[in-house]
XYZ file of C-alpha atoms in Angstrom:
659
model
C 38.393 33.908 178.462
C 39.026 33.880 182.187
C 37.865 30.252 182.452
C 40.563 29.207 180.002
C 43.197 31.135 181.962
C 42.082 29.381 185.140
C 42.200 26.036 183.310
C 45.787 26.664 182.177
C 46.777 27.490 185.750
C 45.138 24.344 187.123
C 47.822 21.927 188.354
C 45.915 18.834 187.215
C 45.495 20.241 183.698
C 49.182 21.186 183.631
C 50.088 17.602 184.552
C 47.820 16.185 181.832
C 49.490 18.466 179.277
C 53.033 17.781 180.478
C 55.818 15.497 179.355
C 55.586 13.856 182.799
C 52.387 12.190 181.609
C 53.361 11.736 177.954
C 56.594 9.802 178.530
C 55.146 7.133 180.898
C 52.177 6.715 178.555
C 54.351 6.142 175.496
C 56.683 3.793 177.382
C 53.681 1.815 178.670
C 52.169 1.583 175.186
C 55.495 0.442 173.724
C 55.843 -2.304 176.361
C 52.235 -3.412 175.927
C 52.600 -3.645 172.150
C 55.764 -5.715 172.667
C 53.868 -8.054 175.008
C 51.050 -8.266 172.468
C 53.548 -9.292 169.788
C 54.877 -12.084 172.020
C 51.342 -13.293 172.789
C 50.470 -13.302 169.096
C 53.561 -15.373 168.242
C 52.849 -17.842 171.067
C 49.115 -18.183 170.464
C 47.479 -16.274 167.592
C 46.198 -12.851 166.561
C 42.756 -13.526 168.041
C 44.174 -14.134 171.520
C 46.413 -11.052 171.256
C 43.387 -8.997 170.269
C 41.298 -10.231 173.192
C 44.069 -9.817 175.760
C 45.650 -6.600 174.491
C 44.580 -4.682 171.419
C 40.791 -4.847 171.881
C 40.779 -4.776 175.666
C 39.100 -1.935 177.540
C 42.212 -0.831 179.393
C 44.213 -0.569 176.139
C 41.496 1.663 174.703
C 41.689 3.840 177.827
C 45.457 4.213 177.381
C 44.876 5.421 173.826
C 42.217 7.844 175.077
C 44.648 9.203 177.703
C 47.274 9.627 174.997
C 44.784 11.605 172.907
C 43.868 13.783 175.906
C 47.556 14.398 176.618
C 48.257 15.405 173.019
C 45.235 17.719 172.881
C 45.968 19.304 176.281
C 49.625 19.919 175.434
C 48.498 21.833 172.341
C 45.793 23.834 174.155
C 48.004 24.898 177.046
C 50.206 26.873 174.640
C 47.317 29.036 173.428
C 47.526 31.869 172.380
C 50.040 30.569 169.918
C 53.208 32.237 168.798
C 55.078 31.667 165.571
C 57.499 29.280 167.281
C 54.565 27.048 168.298
C 53.365 26.499 164.711
C 55.154 23.192 163.992
C 54.419 21.818 167.456
C 50.693 22.628 167.296
C 50.218 21.270 163.748
C 52.020 18.031 164.692
C 49.764 17.522 167.705
C 46.687 18.385 165.644
C 47.670 15.634 163.190
C 47.945 13.123 166.052
C 44.482 14.071 167.341
C 42.939 13.717 163.864
C 44.632 10.314 163.468
C 43.158 9.108 166.758
C 39.700 10.355 165.734
C 39.993 8.420 162.464
C 41.040 5.288 164.360
C 37.981 5.578 166.629
C 35.712 5.977 163.586
C 37.216 2.844 162.027
C 36.838 0.853 165.231
C 33.260 1.888 165.973
C 31.752 2.351 162.504
C 33.907 0.184 160.238
C 33.358 -3.334 158.903
C 35.924 -6.067 158.415
C 34.644 -9.522 157.522
C 34.520 -12.382 155.056
C 32.106 -13.050 152.198
C 31.841 -16.538 150.653
C 30.207 -16.852 147.234
C 29.690 -20.143 145.398
C 30.289 -20.149 141.647
C 27.003 -19.547 139.840
C 25.342 -18.130 142.954
C 25.103 -14.819 144.790
C 25.489 -13.790 148.417
C 25.361 -10.635 150.514
C 25.969 -11.928 154.054
C 29.358 -11.082 155.582
C 30.703 -13.045 158.550
C 32.484 -10.852 161.091
C 34.674 -11.714 164.058
C 32.210 -10.562 166.721
C 29.994 -13.147 168.411
C 26.248 -12.824 168.760
C 23.205 -14.577 170.150
C 20.296 -14.589 167.717
C 16.779 -15.175 169.009
C 14.029 -15.970 166.503
C 10.345 -15.578 167.318
C 8.347 -17.817 164.978
C 4.998 -16.256 165.913
C 6.122 -12.709 165.173
C 8.447 -13.694 162.334
C 11.319 -11.658 163.779
C 14.969 -12.290 164.551
C 16.775 -10.231 167.176
C 20.531 -10.195 167.523
C 22.450 -9.552 170.749
C 26.152 -8.871 170.340
C 28.440 -10.777 172.654
C 31.985 -9.704 173.455
C 34.090 -12.812 173.835
C 36.309 -13.212 176.886
C 39.161 -15.542 177.767
C 37.748 -16.014 181.270
C 34.547 -17.759 182.429
C 31.720 -15.345 183.219
C 28.573 -15.791 185.294
C 25.269 -14.026 185.809
C 25.559 -10.274 186.225
C 29.057 -10.230 184.734
C 27.400 -10.971 181.391
C 24.728 -8.283 181.526
C 22.165 -8.815 178.740
C 19.281 -7.158 180.602
C 17.774 -6.293 177.228
C 17.571 -10.000 176.348
C 15.719 -10.736 179.596
C 13.267 -7.848 179.180
C 12.450 -8.606 175.531
C 12.290 -12.405 175.630
C 12.201 -13.621 179.210
C 15.477 -15.467 178.583
C 18.560 -15.203 180.782
C 22.171 -15.600 179.662
C 23.457 -17.394 182.732
C 26.998 -18.639 182.026
C 29.847 -18.276 179.560
C 32.744 -20.714 179.110
C 35.587 -19.520 176.827
C 36.953 -22.934 175.749
C 34.853 -26.082 175.634
C 34.538 -29.480 174.005
C 31.127 -30.865 173.150
C 29.825 -33.830 175.066
C 26.514 -35.553 174.629
C 25.019 -38.039 177.015
C 21.667 -39.765 177.030
C 19.081 -40.473 179.699
C 15.944 -42.591 179.805
C 12.999 -40.699 178.411
C 9.952 -39.877 180.544
C 6.788 -41.893 179.777
C 5.147 -39.034 177.881
C 8.125 -38.846 175.504
C 7.866 -42.590 174.848
C 4.172 -42.353 174.046
C 4.634 -39.385 171.707
C 7.545 -41.007 169.887
C 10.018 -38.304 170.925
C 12.453 -40.858 172.361
C 15.150 -42.657 170.369
C 17.336 -45.701 170.932
C 20.991 -45.318 171.949
C 23.469 -48.177 172.065
C 27.142 -48.216 173.067
C 29.384 -51.109 172.066
C 32.985 -52.265 171.822
C 34.368 -53.985 168.735
C 37.730 -55.569 169.413
C 40.392 -57.953 168.229
C 43.715 -59.161 169.575
C 45.401 -57.873 166.425
C 44.262 -54.218 166.432
C 42.854 -53.602 169.913
C 39.431 -52.310 170.922
C 37.298 -49.582 169.365
C 34.405 -48.198 171.404
C 31.579 -46.426 169.584
C 27.954 -45.474 170.013
C 24.927 -45.263 167.733
C 21.776 -43.163 167.887
C 18.711 -44.239 165.937
C 18.239 -40.780 164.396
C 21.297 -38.607 164.900
C 23.923 -41.301 164.263
C 22.321 -44.489 162.940
C 25.536 -45.717 161.301
C 29.227 -45.837 162.138
C 32.245 -47.154 160.300
C 35.079 -48.964 162.053
C 37.633 -49.689 159.367
C 35.800 -51.714 156.711
C 32.892 -52.726 158.952
C 29.603 -50.826 158.831
C 27.594 -50.879 162.064
C 23.966 -49.831 162.034
C 21.151 -49.538 164.574
C 17.626 -50.473 163.477
C 14.677 -49.594 165.713
C 11.447 -51.584 165.942
C 8.702 -49.544 167.614
C 6.052 -52.116 166.878
C 4.151 -49.560 164.812
C 6.240 -48.980 161.734
C 8.848 -50.829 159.821
C 12.447 -49.738 160.355
C 13.500 -47.207 157.809
C 16.163 -44.693 157.036
C 16.250 -41.596 159.240
C 14.666 -38.583 157.594
C 16.088 -35.125 158.089
C 13.631 -32.724 159.674
C 12.119 -30.323 157.165
C 12.104 -26.712 158.274
C 8.970 -24.720 157.398
C 9.619 -21.755 155.174
C 8.594 -19.232 157.832
C 9.729 -21.070 160.958
C 12.068 -19.448 163.476
C 14.877 -21.806 162.502
C 14.372 -20.829 158.874
C 14.542 -17.136 159.827
C 17.871 -17.630 161.588
C 19.142 -19.756 158.722
C 18.457 -16.922 156.288
C 20.867 -14.742 158.255
C 23.584 -17.282 159.023
C 23.657 -19.374 155.841
C 26.898 -18.874 153.897
C 28.262 -16.562 156.570
C 31.083 -18.993 157.137
C 31.830 -22.439 155.750
C 33.738 -25.161 157.566
C 37.141 -25.955 156.142
C 37.425 -29.244 154.262
C 40.992 -29.750 155.487
C 41.601 -29.746 159.236
C 44.074 -27.221 160.611
C 47.028 -29.058 162.159
C 46.318 -32.334 160.335
C 49.396 -34.204 159.094
C 50.221 -36.931 156.600
C 52.883 -39.438 157.654
C 54.465 -41.644 154.989
C 56.050 -44.879 156.212
C 57.830 -47.819 154.665
C 56.525 -51.393 154.753
C 58.067 -51.920 158.219
C 56.351 -48.813 159.618
C 59.429 -46.570 159.777
C 58.607 -42.901 159.217
C 59.988 -41.561 155.927
C 58.326 -38.148 155.700
C 55.850 -36.024 157.626
C 54.024 -33.141 155.943
C 51.145 -30.840 156.888
C 47.921 -31.795 155.120
C 47.445 -28.206 153.914
C 50.799 -28.421 152.106
C 50.203 -31.982 150.904
C 46.908 -30.917 149.367
C 48.680 -28.319 147.239
C 51.854 -30.212 146.391
C 52.345 -33.988 145.944
C 55.199 -35.844 147.639
C 57.616 -38.129 145.789
C 59.403 -40.940 147.660
C 61.296 -43.851 146.092
C 60.057 -42.808 142.637
C 56.453 -43.000 143.871
C 54.359 -39.848 143.545
C 51.827 -39.548 146.381
C 49.087 -36.957 145.924
C 46.002 -35.755 147.788
C 42.588 -36.886 146.599
C 39.955 -36.322 149.289
C 39.259 -36.123 153.022
C 36.321 -37.714 154.823
C 34.790 -36.681 158.147
C 32.587 -39.771 158.451
C 33.814 -42.391 155.996
C 31.180 -45.054 155.409
C 30.877 -47.957 152.994
C 27.493 -47.535 151.319
C 26.521 -49.877 148.502
C 30.132 -50.849 148.033
C 31.399 -47.276 147.862
C 33.248 -45.183 150.413
C 31.232 -42.003 150.948
C 31.282 -39.144 153.440
C 28.276 -38.781 155.728
C 29.725 -35.543 157.057
C 29.586 -35.939 160.850
C 32.759 -34.197 162.021
C 35.226 -36.536 163.687
C 33.023 -39.657 163.446
C 35.416 -41.625 161.215
C 38.029 -39.260 159.689
C 39.818 -40.659 156.663
C 42.128 -39.541 153.881
C 42.209 -40.760 150.294
C 45.513 -40.523 148.407
C 46.838 -41.617 145.031
C 50.049 -43.532 144.354
C 51.638 -43.057 140.923
C 54.554 -45.219 139.764
C 55.588 -46.290 136.296
C 52.432 -44.923 134.731
C 50.191 -46.957 137.037
C 47.852 -45.140 139.403
C 46.452 -46.755 142.551
C 44.654 -45.283 145.501
C 44.684 -45.843 149.239
C 42.526 -44.882 152.221
C 44.033 -43.977 155.597
C 41.794 -43.882 158.697
C 42.821 -41.465 161.457
C 41.366 -43.611 164.249
C 42.482 -46.948 162.785
C 45.888 -46.611 161.101
C 46.214 -50.410 160.995
C 43.362 -50.666 158.527
C 44.254 -50.551 154.855
C 41.358 -50.526 152.429
C 43.504 -52.273 149.836
C 46.946 -53.687 149.272
C 48.254 -50.763 147.225
C 50.589 -49.551 149.930
C 52.086 -52.958 150.629
C 52.576 -53.601 146.916
C 54.835 -50.560 146.520
C 56.399 -50.664 149.981
C 54.784 -47.489 151.325
C 51.985 -46.704 153.738
C 50.195 -43.455 154.594
C 48.916 -42.459 158.051
C 46.395 -39.672 158.634
C 47.159 -37.831 161.904
C 44.753 -35.329 163.498
C 45.864 -33.012 166.342
C 42.955 -33.961 168.606
C 43.731 -37.687 168.225
C 47.525 -37.528 168.194
C 49.565 -40.566 167.217
C 47.237 -43.586 167.275
C 48.917 -46.926 167.900
C 49.331 -48.890 164.682
C 48.446 -52.558 164.448
C 48.641 -55.214 161.804
C 45.697 -55.554 159.451
C 43.423 -58.354 160.677
C 43.416 -61.532 158.678
C 40.509 -61.647 156.255
C 40.229 -57.846 156.107
C 38.001 -57.074 153.103
C 40.086 -55.532 150.345
C 38.964 -52.704 148.136
C 39.837 -52.160 144.513
C 42.999 -50.101 144.322
C 42.778 -48.987 140.736
C 42.111 -45.306 140.299
C 39.030 -44.335 138.332
C 39.369 -43.956 134.616
C 39.861 -40.410 133.342
C 36.534 -38.669 133.177
C 34.985 -40.936 135.798
C 36.369 -39.307 138.900
C 33.693 -38.537 141.459
C 33.393 -37.701 145.079
C 31.486 -40.883 145.768
C 34.031 -43.132 144.136
C 35.481 -45.633 146.497
C 35.622 -49.305 147.188
C 33.371 -51.224 144.855
C 31.672 -54.498 145.512
C 33.264 -55.954 142.416
C 36.705 -55.457 143.896
C 35.926 -56.703 147.408
C 36.502 -60.363 148.183
C 33.556 -62.332 146.899
C 32.018 -58.978 145.979
C 30.897 -58.395 149.598
C 31.594 -56.197 152.626
C 30.830 -56.699 156.324
C 27.873 -55.173 158.136
C 26.545 -55.534 161.671
C 23.004 -54.473 162.530
C 21.684 -53.862 166.052
C 17.917 -54.438 166.121
C 16.491 -52.660 169.161
C 12.956 -52.686 170.509
C 11.859 -49.153 171.336
C 8.686 -47.376 172.358
C 6.134 -49.410 174.320
C 7.651 -52.646 172.942
C 10.794 -52.005 174.971
C 8.757 -51.836 178.188
C 6.877 -55.027 177.344
C 10.073 -56.999 176.694
C 12.152 -55.411 179.454
C 13.611 -57.605 182.179
C 14.563 -55.751 185.378
C 17.647 -57.918 185.904
C 18.792 -58.712 182.367
C 17.618 -55.553 180.635
C 16.199 -55.158 177.123
C 17.521 -57.630 174.520
C 19.272 -56.642 171.298
C 19.144 -58.770 168.158
C 22.488 -58.803 166.348
C 22.492 -59.560 162.625
C 25.742 -60.164 160.737
C 25.865 -59.618 156.976
C 28.368 -60.206 154.204
C 27.145 -57.900 151.499
C 23.378 -58.509 151.422
C 23.665 -62.064 152.724
C 22.613 -62.700 156.327
C 25.267 -64.924 157.929
C 23.859 -65.223 161.433
C 21.745 -63.523 164.079
C 21.658 -63.678 167.844
C 19.813 -62.094 170.765
C 22.175 -60.594 173.339
C 21.885 -58.398 176.406
C 24.110 -55.708 177.834
C 27.516 -57.063 178.822
C 27.386 -60.183 176.649
C 30.299 -60.929 174.313
C 29.703 -62.211 170.772
C 32.163 -63.519 168.178
C 31.684 -62.019 164.720
C 31.694 -64.358 161.684
C 34.790 -62.707 160.216
C 38.195 -61.279 161.127
C 38.263 -62.919 164.589
C 36.560 -59.895 166.124
C 34.509 -59.718 169.316
C 31.476 -57.492 169.866
C 30.237 -56.425 173.305
C 27.101 -54.341 173.923
C 28.229 -52.008 176.720
C 25.011 -50.102 177.320
C 21.555 -49.684 175.852
C 18.836 -47.087 176.377
C 15.905 -48.177 174.178
C 13.964 -44.975 174.843
C 16.488 -42.178 175.269
C 16.571 -38.413 175.139
C 19.750 -36.473 174.455
C 21.372 -34.395 177.166
C 23.813 -31.840 175.772
C 26.823 -31.057 177.916
C 30.052 -29.129 177.559
C 33.432 -29.756 179.113
C 35.955 -26.952 179.776
C 39.256 -27.438 177.944
C 42.570 -25.587 177.831
C 43.775 -23.249 175.118
C 46.435 -24.789 172.863
C 49.497 -22.627 171.998
C 49.727 -21.723 168.288
C 46.419 -23.440 167.650
C 42.987 -22.135 166.825
C 40.862 -21.071 169.749
C 38.503 -23.820 170.946
C 34.806 -23.073 170.666
C 33.136 -21.080 173.415
C 29.720 -21.849 174.910
C 26.894 -20.022 176.649
C 24.116 -21.321 178.882
C 20.692 -19.787 178.256
C 17.691 -20.471 180.458
C 14.195 -19.179 180.883
C 13.694 -16.532 183.549
C 13.211 -17.877 187.098
C 9.766 -19.307 187.700
C 9.055 -20.154 184.053
C 11.317 -23.179 183.500
C 13.818 -25.192 185.483
C 16.231 -26.050 182.715
C 18.129 -24.252 180.002
C 20.345 -25.205 177.064
C 24.050 -25.016 176.327
C 24.894 -23.371 173.016
C 28.318 -24.044 171.534
C 29.475 -21.834 168.648
C 27.381 -22.645 165.590
C 24.546 -24.317 167.524
C 20.805 -23.987 166.916
C 18.601 -24.870 169.885
C 14.950 -24.462 170.916
C 13.976 -23.030 174.298
C 10.611 -22.148 175.789
C 9.888 -19.106 177.938
C 6.354 -19.265 179.267
C 4.029 -19.914 176.334
C 6.564 -18.628 173.823
C 9.001 -20.836 171.907
C 12.305 -19.405 170.680
C 14.903 -20.701 168.256
C 18.410 -19.746 169.411
C 21.640 -19.441 167.456
C 25.037 -18.652 168.955
C 28.052 -17.996 166.760
C 29.846 -15.448 164.630
C 27.787 -12.396 163.859
C 26.839 -11.508 160.314
C 26.144 -8.279 158.468
C 24.028 -7.851 155.359
C 25.512 -5.839 152.506
C 23.214 -3.401 150.682
C 23.990 -5.281 147.459
C 24.515 -8.858 146.257
C 27.679 -10.262 144.689
C 27.084 -12.820 141.938
C 30.086 -15.034 141.126
C 30.149 -15.851 137.428
C 33.487 -17.632 137.349
C 36.518 -18.318 139.517
C 39.929 -18.920 137.928
C 43.203 -20.120 139.434
C 46.578 -20.260 137.674
C 49.302 -22.448 139.196
C 53.051 -22.231 138.835
C 54.132 -24.637 136.059
C 54.535 -28.181 137.324
C 53.042 -27.466 140.760
C 49.697 -26.948 142.451
C 50.881 -23.735 144.125
C 48.662 -20.836 142.996
C 50.440 -18.149 141.009
C 47.299 -16.022 140.818
C 43.564 -16.352 141.263
C 40.689 -14.108 140.315
C 36.904 -13.873 140.281
C 34.517 -12.560 137.659
C 31.516 -11.046 139.441
C 28.451 -8.901 138.934
C 26.910 -6.521 141.442
C 23.252 -7.459 142.005
C 23.579 -9.881 139.093
C 23.459 -7.139 136.482
C 25.744 -4.811 134.569
C 29.111 -5.583 133.030
C 31.220 -8.381 134.552
C 33.877 -7.110 136.965
C 37.226 -8.810 137.565
C 38.523 -8.984 141.151
C 42.184 -9.972 141.441
C 44.536 -10.361 144.380
C 45.790 -6.771 144.074
C 42.803 -5.285 142.255
C 39.844 -5.003 144.665
C 36.288 -4.004 143.854
C 34.979 -0.783 145.412
C 31.221 -0.362 145.567
C 28.903 1.681 147.826
C 31.706 2.501 150.255
C 32.772 -1.153 150.601
C 36.021 -2.660 149.321
C 36.109 -6.344 148.337
C 39.510 -8.043 148.172
C 40.175 -11.465 146.656
C 41.538 -13.264 149.717
C 41.032 -17.010 149.305
C 39.059 -19.749 147.576
C 37.591 -23.229 147.938
C 38.214 -25.657 145.120
C 38.482 -29.426 144.755
C 36.105 -30.529 147.528
C 32.486 -29.586 147.025
C 31.400 -26.580 144.960
C 33.952 -24.010 143.851
C 33.696 -20.883 145.976
C 35.506 -17.576 146.180
C 36.307 -15.913 149.514
C 36.357 -12.119 149.614
C 37.631 -9.939 152.428
C 35.096 -7.141 152.871
C 36.215 -3.846 154.346
C 34.406 -0.602 155.061
C 36.456 2.113 156.732
C 34.644 5.434 157.244
C 37.692 6.710 159.108
C 40.102 6.113 156.226
C 39.925 9.653 154.800
C 40.208 11.116 158.314
C 43.325 9.030 158.983
C 44.823 10.108 155.649
C 44.126 13.743 156.552
C 45.682 13.245 159.986
C 48.781 11.701 158.400
C 49.175 14.657 156.024
C 48.754 17.164 158.868
C 51.245 15.206 160.984
C 53.809 15.159 158.167
C 53.333 18.888 157.563
C 53.768 19.585 161.280
C 56.951 17.506 161.479
C 58.405 19.326 158.460
C 57.550 22.751 159.911
C 58.817 21.736 163.352
C 62.132 20.553 161.852
C 62.522 23.708 159.777
C 61.773 26.024 162.703
C 64.278 24.203 164.897
C 67.020 24.373 162.256
C 69.948 26.771 162.459
C 69.077 28.130 159.001
C 65.660 29.277 160.269
C 67.092 30.791 163.450
C 69.710 32.733 161.442
C 66.970 33.899 159.091
C 64.897 35.088 162.051
C 67.904 36.849 163.537
C 68.663 38.568 160.228
C 65.039 39.673 159.905
C 65.067 41.194 163.382
C 68.317 43.050 162.722
C 66.930 44.360 159.438
C 63.844 45.608 161.229
C 65.993 47.720 163.521
């Protein structure tokens, strides 16, 4: 083995195998891990992973450490008895590193959400991906995307395979963005085909609570709620009567349906916002207590012998047929419903994040307390007095057995059994062109209702101010595009310490020469893009993996500590592929099937359907890491024994006896 002798005599190999390389490597790794710990405490584990633990240079340091350990063992070959402990210890380290690589490259760590009475097999993982569905071929291709904390452009992103297979180009990446949507006048062909929609922006104001500026879209956002007032846009195309917007039906075998089959149930949005707070004030507005909404949801608060408990959150609170319901558009009109309990009497109150001055009833004032709903993206919104004539809502809680998610203000409890509504009647399509005035613009007919009763109507143009029939409020139409098309935009934002990472976005366009424009995709978005004669449905978001089996959730159970809503234990009764004996998964008793381990990690209960959240883990390197640990322990024991004075004396005695 002359080549091995030459290798051992090589100065570079001797350096790789020496302590001179090992010590700086271990010091560097120790410092980097310390920095990673600080980053994780300042931001979160995801940021620490992107900056440190899953970075390319950190992986190279680990590879160098493995090379150093292996070389230091090889350079001592042929081995003597005194090398036994040293060599076995280093062998254990090498096996451990091999197991870690197997876990990193071949393992799975994700989340599986299963609704009670249903089954699922799609696991959401932390990696990002771009999915491209071809409706003609009935295929979905997935392109993994490694997230960065820095903006990337063009060739920095790579994705040559995407370009070759689809004719699409991934052009830009922004790590932190906020969604923005603007509208532009539609081209004539869009007006004729009915692809354009009406968009109106307005300001509703009062001297008592200030101004609130909102916008409405005839299809995507036909209604908005400002406090107790419902505002609605109604479009007259001259061809059909105004009606309710209908959600687009997706054909069973369309590209969007194909993507949906992969991404559905991969991850569900949280009902309670992270960072949201509940502020309890006295009648004068002084703050008495501030508590995180996540804690408030689990445990009620008692102040001045009044028990205040969580009931429900709304993303888009709207009064529909006298009831407060949630239309679901995130951030449109966030609200919180709570219950007050005092002396056996239960009342309820609604707090609006954007309009803390609005109280849907007089429950708070009657007991001397008020609740504010504070969201991190809105901050502290200035509070104002409730306008005179504000429509009240029945404060009595529903009778036992009649609780429902659509319970809310009823027309019987409102003054005169009515609530306020403003309708914007807009001419769209060819009608808008016929009635358009170059100087004054297209008119809007305002209709004011109290319940179903029309109080008044008036034609106004952009910039005109109109007094509403109630509450001393003023309405101004700020802008109007009768035939509009949406233009999606994104705005870069900064990362917030100790907060969740903002969504990232990518810009995808057709290859040069085939189309001039592309689309922005923010995490979770579906968009359509054409490349030549081919149409593609795009999805950008967390990647998903299909399990080789389905988990059917028969029943979820949660046991709370006595007198609290804090969970003492929770468990799920499941079946694999919906057959066989029921299996119980507890917090410390996972289910192992087909090489996968399912842990009971969380749950969703109280808002919407009951669901169980399982942490899914597959670690093909686990046995290798266990073996490496055993070898390492054995090597350390042998190394310690062979370095002990007892062993040296024993060796000395053996040598003397041999003489």
